[in-house]
Amino acid sequence: MAFYEHIYLARQDVSAQQVEELTANLTEILEANGGKIVSKEYWGLKNLAYRIRKNRKAHFSLLNIDAPHAAIAEMERQMRINEDILRVMTLRVDVLNDGPSVMMQKRDRDDRSDRRPRH
Amino acid sequence: MAIKNLTSVQARRPFQRRRKTCPFTGSNAPKINYLDVRLLSRYVSERGKIVPSRITAVSAKKQRELAKAIKRARFLGLLAFAEK
């Protein structure tokens, strides 16, 4: 099926735990429509470059999805209804990058800048 | 005046005056990714505008990719549309 890179921003005053639940029920929606989540990443609360719906920070999370378009359409419809989600971006990609995304790598490099990052 | 030959390491530096080489072609060139804010912000002015390729010496094909990545990053709030 098609590969999608999906990023969504959750409201600032939603707890990280709730974001995990959000991702969990997104997974359910996808599985119900015959798709699946290949990998997911949670980057935590990050500062936004500009205010989005009065929020200065947002919870970022990335989902690598392998699903038919119907599942994606349904998932996006649900997300549009949900008030906790500020912004959604789904990109169709030819190949999903399996390693950690750039956000995670950069964090590793900053923390252990002395040692070579082991993959 | 002999033109100084530039090693590949110097090709990493995007802002060059004399020999203009595209920082994204070549073997160890960085990949353009809309999540890599540090790389993208190097090609954005202080006001947050995309720097033209005639100044950063980026090839036209890579400049189009760069512009698309910057616009995606702006949509996600990773890069500002305009900075005071």
PDB file of C-alpha atoms in Angstrom:
ATOM      1  CA  MET A   1       0.000   0.000   0.000  1.00  0.00           C
ATOM      2  CA  ALA A   2       1.081   3.606  -0.075  1.00  0.00           C
ATOM      3  CA  PHE A   3       3.586   5.066   2.362  1.00  0.00           C
ATOM      4  CA  TYR A   4       2.762   8.261   4.164  1.00  0.00           C
ATOM      5  CA  GLU A   5       4.764  10.499   6.466  1.00  0.00           C
ATOM      6  CA  HIS A   6       2.336  12.108   8.870  1.00  0.00           C
ATOM      7  CA  ILE A   7       3.090  14.863  11.363  1.00  0.00           C
ATOM      8  CA  TYR A   8       0.573  16.359  13.746  1.00  0.00           C
ATOM      9  CA  LEU A   9       0.790  19.103  16.345  1.00  0.00           C
ATOM     10  CA  ALA A  10      -1.155  18.786  19.575  1.00  0.00           C
ATOM     11  CA  ARG A  11      -2.186  21.650  21.785  1.00  0.00           C
ATOM     12  CA  GLN A  12       0.224  22.965  24.416  1.00  0.00           C
ATOM     13  CA  ASP A  13      -1.886  22.211  27.479  1.00  0.00           C
ATOM     14  CA  VAL A  14      -2.484  18.605  26.574  1.00  0.00           C
ATOM     15  CA  SER A  15      -0.349  16.191  28.584  1.00  0.00           C
ATOM     16  CA  ALA A  16       2.230  14.003  26.879  1.00  0.00           C
ATOM     17  CA  GLN A  17       0.321  10.992  28.082  1.00  0.00           C
ATOM     18  CA  GLN A  18      -2.794  12.176  26.264  1.00  0.00           C
ATOM     19  CA  VAL A  19      -0.765  12.575  23.109  1.00  0.00           C
ATOM     20  CA  GLU A  20       0.181   8.914  23.397  1.00  0.00           C
ATOM     21  CA  GLU A  21      -3.512   8.031  23.694  1.00  0.00           C
ATOM     22  CA  LEU A  22      -4.194  10.204  20.666  1.00  0.00           C
ATOM     23  CA  THR A  23      -1.622   8.258  18.680  1.00  0.00           C
ATOM     24  CA  ALA A  24      -3.092   5.005  19.992  1.00  0.00           C
ATOM     25  CA  ASN A  25      -6.570   5.738  18.732  1.00  0.00           C
ATOM     26  CA  LEU A  26      -5.157   6.968  15.441  1.00  0.00           C
ATOM     27  CA  THR A  27      -3.569   3.556  15.130  1.00  0.00           C
ATOM     28  CA  GLU A  28      -6.966   1.968  15.760  1.00  0.00           C
ATOM     29  CA  ILE A  29      -8.575   4.089  13.061  1.00  0.00           C
ATOM     30  CA  LEU A  30      -5.897   3.106  10.589  1.00  0.00           C
ATOM     31  CA  GLU A  31      -6.058  -0.582  11.439  1.00  0.00           C
ATOM     32  CA  ALA A  32      -9.850  -0.502  11.178  1.00  0.00           C
ATOM     33  CA  ASN A  33      -9.474   0.699   7.586  1.00  0.00           C
ATOM     34  CA  GLY A  34      -6.712  -1.718   6.701  1.00  0.00           C
ATOM     35  CA  GLY A  35      -3.616   0.380   7.252  1.00  0.00           C
ATOM     36  CA  LYS A  36      -0.839   0.188   9.819  1.00  0.00           C
ATOM     37  CA  ILE A  37       1.685   2.431  11.504  1.00  0.00           C
ATOM     38  CA  VAL A  38       5.256   1.428  10.639  1.00  0.00           C
ATOM     39  CA  SER A  39       6.927   3.624  13.220  1.00  0.00           C
ATOM     40  CA  LYS A  40       6.083   6.587  15.396  1.00  0.00           C
ATOM     41  CA  GLU A  41       8.150   9.259  17.081  1.00  0.00           C
ATOM     42  CA  TYR A  42       7.236  11.744  19.751  1.00  0.00           C
ATOM     43  CA  TRP A  43       9.464  14.850  19.825  1.00  0.00           C
ATOM     44  CA  GLY A  44       7.862  16.355  22.923  1.00  0.00           C
ATOM     45  CA  LEU A  45       6.892  19.921  23.554  1.00  0.00           C
ATOM     46  CA  LYS A  46       8.713  22.204  21.138  1.00  0.00           C
ATOM     47  CA  ASN A  47       8.642  25.945  20.691  1.00  0.00           C
ATOM     48  CA  LEU A  48       6.792  27.131  17.621  1.00  0.00           C
ATOM     49  CA  ALA A  49       8.249  29.831  15.384  1.00  0.00           C
ATOM     50  CA  TYR A  50       4.900  31.662  15.498  1.00  0.00           C
ATOM     51  CA  ARG A  51       1.706  31.346  17.482  1.00  0.00           C
ATOM     52  CA  ILE A  52      -0.719  28.767  16.101  1.00  0.00           C
ATOM     53  CA  ARG A  53      -4.209  29.227  17.562  1.00  0.00           C
ATOM     54  CA  LYS A  54      -2.761  31.167  20.466  1.00  0.00           C
ATOM     55  CA  ASN A  55      -0.299  28.357  21.350  1.00  0.00           C
ATOM     56  CA  ARG A  56       3.385  29.128  21.593  1.00  0.00           C
ATOM     57  CA  LYS A  57       4.412  25.512  22.031  1.00  0.00           C
ATOM     58  CA  ALA A  58       3.051  22.283  20.641  1.00  0.00           C
ATOM     59  CA  HIS A  59       3.528  18.554  20.997  1.00  0.00           C
ATOM     60  CA  PHE A  60       5.097  17.256  17.807  1.00  0.00           C
ATOM     61  CA  SER A  61       4.734  13.659  16.739  1.00  0.00           C
ATOM     62  CA  LEU A  62       5.646  11.891  13.538  1.00  0.00           C
ATOM     63  CA  LEU A  63       3.958   8.744  12.186  1.00  0.00           C
ATOM     64  CA  ASN A  64       5.268   6.622   9.344  1.00  0.00           C
ATOM     65  CA  ILE A  65       2.172   4.991   7.910  1.00  0.00           C
ATOM     66  CA  ASP A  66       1.614   2.247   5.364  1.00  0.00           C
ATOM     67  CA  ALA A  67      -2.080   2.480   4.457  1.00  0.00           C
ATOM     68  CA  PRO A  68      -4.619   2.825   1.632  1.00  0.00           C
ATOM     69  CA  HIS A  69      -5.856   6.333   0.938  1.00  0.00           C
ATOM     70  CA  ALA A  70      -9.264   5.608   2.470  1.00  0.00           C
ATOM     71  CA  ALA A  71      -7.663   5.002   5.871  1.00  0.00           C
ATOM     72  CA  ILE A  72      -5.718   8.239   5.608  1.00  0.00           C
ATOM     73  CA  ALA A  73      -8.818  10.196   4.600  1.00  0.00           C
ATOM     74  CA  GLU A  74     -10.751   8.781   7.560  1.00  0.00           C
ATOM     75  CA  MET A  75      -7.908   9.494   9.963  1.00  0.00           C
ATOM     76  CA  GLU A  76      -7.590  13.070   8.764  1.00  0.00           C
ATOM     77  CA  ARG A  77     -11.330  13.598   9.056  1.00  0.00           C
ATOM     78  CA  GLN A  78     -11.210  12.456  12.685  1.00  0.00           C
ATOM     79  CA  MET A  79      -8.250  14.706  13.373  1.00  0.00           C
ATOM     80  CA  ARG A  80      -9.994  17.721  11.934  1.00  0.00           C
ATOM     81  CA  ILE A  81     -12.844  17.182  14.368  1.00  0.00           C
ATOM     82  CA  ASN A  82     -10.512  16.781  17.312  1.00  0.00           C
ATOM     83  CA  GLU A  83      -9.872  20.157  18.987  1.00  0.00           C
ATOM     84  CA  ASP A  84      -6.601  19.164  20.602  1.00  0.00           C
ATOM     85  CA  ILE A  85      -4.893  18.861  17.243  1.00  0.00           C
ATOM     86  CA  LEU A  86      -3.622  22.160  15.908  1.00  0.00           C
ATOM     87  CA  ARG A  87      -2.175  21.173  12.576  1.00  0.00           C
ATOM     88  CA  VAL A  88      -1.865  18.077  10.461  1.00  0.00           C
ATOM     89  CA  MET A  89       0.473  17.321   7.549  1.00  0.00           C
ATOM     90  CA  THR A  90       0.392  14.096   5.575  1.00  0.00           C
ATOM     91  CA  LEU A  91       2.934  13.518   2.829  1.00  0.00           C
ATOM     92  CA  ARG A  92       2.943  10.651   0.451  1.00  0.00           C
ATOM     93  CA  VAL A  93       6.494   9.309   0.203  1.00  0.00           C
ATOM     94  CA  ASP A  94       7.973   6.599  -1.967  1.00  0.00           C
ATOM     95  CA  VAL A  95      10.063   5.068   0.782  1.00  0.00           C
ATOM     96  CA  LEU A  96       9.827   5.480   4.551  1.00  0.00           C
ATOM     97  CA  ASN A  97      13.103   6.298   6.296  1.00  0.00           C
ATOM     98  CA  ASP A  98      13.521   3.545   8.813  1.00  0.00           C
ATOM     99  CA  GLY A  99      16.133   5.143  11.066  1.00  0.00           C
ATOM    100  CA  PRO A 100      15.370   7.917  13.552  1.00  0.00           C
ATOM    101  CA  SER A 101      14.243  11.114  11.858  1.00  0.00           C
ATOM    102  CA  VAL A 102      16.441  14.183  11.708  1.00  0.00           C
ATOM    103  CA  MET A 103      14.903  15.520  14.903  1.00  0.00           C
ATOM    104  CA  MET A 104      15.993  12.502  16.895  1.00  0.00           C
ATOM    105  CA  GLN A 105      19.440  12.251  15.371  1.00  0.00           C
ATOM    106  CA  LYS A 106      20.209  15.843  16.154  1.00  0.00           C
ATOM    107  CA  ARG A 107      19.271  15.252  19.750  1.00  0.00           C
ATOM    108  CA  ASP A 108      21.646  12.269  19.935  1.00  0.00           C
ATOM    109  CA  ARG A 109      24.442  14.224  18.407  1.00  0.00           C
ATOM    110  CA  ASP A 110      23.986  17.096  20.848  1.00  0.00           C
ATOM    111  CA  ASP A 111      23.898  14.887  23.899  1.00  0.00           C
ATOM    112  CA  ARG A 112      26.880  12.739  23.092  1.00  0.00           C
ATOM    113  CA  SER A 113      28.837  15.049  20.911  1.00  0.00           C
ATOM    114  CA  ASP A 114      32.096  13.562  22.163  1.00  0.00           C
ATOM    115  CA  ARG A 115      31.394   9.942  21.265  1.00  0.00           C
ATOM    116  CA  ARG A 116      30.532   8.842  17.755  1.00  0.00           C
ATOM    117  CA  PRO A 117      26.758   8.262  17.670  1.00  0.00           C
ATOM    118  CA  ARG A 118      26.308   4.495  17.470  1.00  0.00           C
ATOM    119  CA  HIS A 119      23.422   3.324  15.297  1.00  0.00           C
TER     120      HIS A 119
ATOM    121  CA  MET B   1      45.741  35.179 -10.567  1.00  0.00           C
ATOM    122  CA  ALA B   2      45.577  31.425  -9.936  1.00  0.00           C
ATOM    123  CA  ILE B   3      42.160  30.450  -8.686  1.00  0.00           C
ATOM    124  CA  LYS B   4      42.559  28.558  -5.422  1.00  0.00           C
ATOM    125  CA  ASN B   5      41.264  24.969  -5.853  1.00  0.00           C
ATOM    126  CA  LEU B   6      38.653  24.256  -3.245  1.00  0.00           C
ATOM    127  CA  THR B   7      38.625  20.965  -1.379  1.00  0.00           C
ATOM    128  CA  SER B   8      35.290  19.163  -0.885  1.00  0.00           C
ATOM    129  CA  VAL B   9      35.215  20.276   2.777  1.00  0.00           C
ATOM    130  CA  GLN B  10      35.072  23.880   1.663  1.00  0.00           C
ATOM    131  CA  ALA B  11      32.187  23.001  -0.661  1.00  0.00           C
ATOM    132  CA  ARG B  12      30.213  22.438   2.594  1.00  0.00           C
ATOM    133  CA  ARG B  13      30.430  26.188   3.222  1.00  0.00           C
ATOM    134  CA  PRO B  14      27.478  27.613   1.291  1.00  0.00           C
ATOM    135  CA  PHE B  15      28.638  31.244   1.189  1.00  0.00           C
ATOM    136  CA  GLN B  16      31.531  31.562  -1.134  1.00  0.00           C
ATOM    137  CA  ARG B  17      32.714  34.508  -3.021  1.00  0.00           C
ATOM    138  CA  ARG B  18      35.002  33.393  -5.805  1.00  0.00           C
ATOM    139  CA  ARG B  19      34.311  29.779  -6.860  1.00  0.00           C
ATOM    140  CA  LYS B  20      30.607  29.123  -6.726  1.00  0.00           C
ATOM    141  CA  THR B  21      29.841  25.387  -6.196  1.00  0.00           C
ATOM    142  CA  CYS B  22      26.437  24.075  -5.275  1.00  0.00           C
ATOM    143  CA  PRO B  23      26.615  22.791  -1.641  1.00  0.00           C
ATOM    144  CA  PHE B  24      24.094  20.043  -2.394  1.00  0.00           C
ATOM    145  CA  THR B  25      25.753  18.302  -5.335  1.00  0.00           C
ATOM    146  CA  GLY B  26      28.743  16.064  -4.854  1.00  0.00           C
ATOM    147  CA  SER B  27      29.259  12.958  -2.789  1.00  0.00           C
ATOM    148  CA  ASN B  28      28.943  13.977   0.829  1.00  0.00           C
ATOM    149  CA  ALA B  29      26.346  16.662   0.238  1.00  0.00           C
ATOM    150  CA  PRO B  30      23.647  17.044   2.941  1.00  0.00           C
ATOM    151  CA  LYS B  31      20.174  15.780   1.972  1.00  0.00           C
ATOM    152  CA  ILE B  32      17.406  18.419   1.934  1.00  0.00           C
ATOM    153  CA  ASN B  33      14.789  17.464   4.486  1.00  0.00           C
ATOM    154  CA  TYR B  34      11.924  19.644   5.666  1.00  0.00           C
ATOM    155  CA  LEU B  35      12.590  18.586   9.245  1.00  0.00           C
ATOM    156  CA  ASP B  36      16.236  19.634   9.294  1.00  0.00           C
ATOM    157  CA  VAL B  37      15.675  23.146  10.651  1.00  0.00           C
ATOM    158  CA  ARG B  38      19.358  23.855  11.161  1.00  0.00           C
ATOM    159  CA  LEU B  39      20.166  23.220   7.514  1.00  0.00           C
ATOM    160  CA  LEU B  40      17.144  25.133   6.235  1.00  0.00           C
ATOM    161  CA  SER B  41      17.752  28.168   8.419  1.00  0.00           C
ATOM    162  CA  ARG B  42      21.126  28.574   6.728  1.00  0.00           C
ATOM    163  CA  TYR B  43      19.259  29.435   3.500  1.00  0.00           C
ATOM    164  CA  VAL B  44      16.782  31.823   5.108  1.00  0.00           C
ATOM    165  CA  SER B  45      17.533  35.520   5.739  1.00  0.00           C
ATOM    166  CA  GLU B  46      17.207  37.083   9.182  1.00  0.00           C
ATOM    167  CA  ARG B  47      13.782  38.342   8.174  1.00  0.00           C
ATOM    168  CA  GLY B  48      12.833  34.741   7.441  1.00  0.00           C
ATOM    169  CA  LYS B  49      12.816  35.074   3.663  1.00  0.00           C
ATOM    170  CA  ILE B  50      14.339  32.468   1.334  1.00  0.00           C
ATOM    171  CA  VAL B  51      17.754  33.641   0.127  1.00  0.00           C
ATOM    172  CA  PRO B  52      17.967  33.653  -3.707  1.00  0.00           C
ATOM    173  CA  SER B  53      20.163  31.003  -5.334  1.00  0.00           C
ATOM    174  CA  ARG B  54      22.349  33.609  -7.040  1.00  0.00           C
ATOM    175  CA  ILE B  55      23.657  34.472  -3.576  1.00  0.00           C
ATOM    176  CA  THR B  56      23.877  30.998  -2.039  1.00  0.00           C
ATOM    177  CA  ALA B  57      25.115  29.374  -5.271  1.00  0.00           C
ATOM    178  CA  VAL B  58      22.549  26.579  -5.012  1.00  0.00           C
ATOM    179  CA  SER B  59      21.698  24.830  -8.277  1.00  0.00           C
ATOM    180  CA  ALA B  60      18.197  25.510  -9.651  1.00  0.00           C
ATOM    181  CA  LYS B  61      16.979  21.967  -9.057  1.00  0.00           C
ATOM    182  CA  LYS B  62      18.159  21.972  -5.440  1.00  0.00           C
ATOM    183  CA  GLN B  63      16.809  25.491  -4.916  1.00  0.00           C
ATOM    184  CA  ARG B  64      13.323  24.271  -5.860  1.00  0.00           C
ATOM    185  CA  GLU B  65      13.609  21.367  -3.410  1.00  0.00           C
ATOM    186  CA  LEU B  66      14.932  23.761  -0.770  1.00  0.00           C
ATOM    187  CA  ALA B  67      12.016  26.176  -1.280  1.00  0.00           C
ATOM    188  CA  LYS B  68       9.484  23.363  -0.969  1.00  0.00           C
ATOM    189  CA  ALA B  69      11.137  22.090   2.219  1.00  0.00           C
ATOM    190  CA  ILE B  70      11.238  25.588   3.727  1.00  0.00           C
ATOM    191  CA  LYS B  71       7.561  26.133   2.976  1.00  0.00           C
ATOM    192  CA  ARG B  72       6.682  22.806   4.599  1.00  0.00           C
ATOM    193  CA  ALA B  73       8.748  23.682   7.662  1.00  0.00           C
ATOM    194  CA  ARG B  74       6.978  27.027   7.875  1.00  0.00           C
ATOM    195  CA  PHE B  75       3.591  25.312   7.742  1.00  0.00           C
ATOM    196  CA  LEU B  76       4.599  23.094  10.665  1.00  0.00           C
ATOM    197  CA  GLY B  77       5.749  26.076  12.705  1.00  0.00           C
ATOM    198  CA  LEU B  78       9.393  24.997  12.635  1.00  0.00           C
ATOM    199  CA  LEU B  79      10.417  28.081  10.641  1.00  0.00           C
ATOM    200  CA  ALA B  80       8.903  31.530  10.890  1.00  0.00           C
ATOM    201  CA  PHE B  81       7.120  33.131   7.941  1.00  0.00           C
ATOM    202  CA  ALA B  82       8.517  36.527   8.864  1.00  0.00           C
ATOM    203  CA  GLU B  83      10.714  37.646  11.691  1.00  0.00           C
ATOM    204  CA  LYS B  84      10.705  41.125  13.138  1.00  0.00           C
TER     205      LYS B  84
END
